[in-house]
């Protein structure tokens, strides 16, 4: 029989979280006082907030615009060469130096459109890939460009008072983890315009979050006894004082923690060698293991339905010198990993409800410099994959000098004499329409203009 422990020790365990290792039965104690119950609730809410498992103060509140799709937001840091990724050209021109033959460019499966030479796995996705060209960046600053893509707001300083696209989506989520930032991903920004607060789990804190969950049966039993007792105390408090907002918040926190413990969420945050296995088959020799682990953990979180938004990042695109030598292994690695990632989601029937967006700070100059590299250029591109979008298409275009061309908003094709060119604001608006619905941006984020060409679905 287990030893009976001092009641104050158990109260401290509930109220302050200092005694989680003790074992006792709640019947050993009289009712917690109302003040102690509120303190216990504060601890529980703090537990959830510290682990970022609920979106800020509105714990468990359903969003007004529940996300229809999860969002994978991948920052290809440094400013990628769109001639090597989204916008290869048939030949060099007076304004463009092509570094490879048109025949080496990869043709999208089921389409006549082509993408970069080192992207066979993305090309094989074909009808699930939408290529975005001719993004008018208006800057060649790394910070300003990255923030513009991330928020849809351009500022030469890179400082804006606007929420990141993934943060907006996550703020409407009721997932266990609304948003997680993995290595290299953009740091999600928030603003006062979010309808619900949102908190962020970061890669460097994952070990801490995992440690908050029971690791074995004994630990599970201990914590469940405490949670069950707190639930009983909540019910007794309701009977005495009636229900009110803070008591509801305590009850909600208790319920969510108990559900997460019962669902063994802690183990689902842990990356194992088995989780890495799909990303090791015929992998490139130069594959970055950190990049592999980020994709593997993302896949695990998605398959277990724990997360709504994931911020990932891939670096190595600031290629002012020796571009081919520097860029090829990076592109081949992410192409391979993205190919495996998409194949696994598709096999699990989860690709159509997961939108993947790849973007970069800006593009690179059409002319090669004296160091066999390319410098910064204010025209970029992006890739949209999955999410049920109608792929095998290109939206936007550039001319023979790699300048953005005017396009038709409905078709995405070049419109001679038109005045509209694509910008990151349109990409951000399209992502919000695809995830939160068409009325979200027109009601709350009017600076983000979606266009029909970017939101056309396979079923429409």
Short mmCIF file of C-alpha atoms in Angstrom, two decimals, residues 187 273 275 450:
data_model
loop_
_atom_site.label_atom_id
_atom_site.label_comp_id
_atom_site.label_asym_id
_atom_site.label_seq_id
_atom_site.Cartn_x
_atom_site.Cartn_y
_atom_site.Cartn_z
CA UNK A 187 9.18 33.40 -36.59
CA UNK A 273 14.06 6.32 -36.28
CA UNK A 275 9.49 8.18 -38.29
CA UNK A 450 -7.02 36.96 -53.12
#
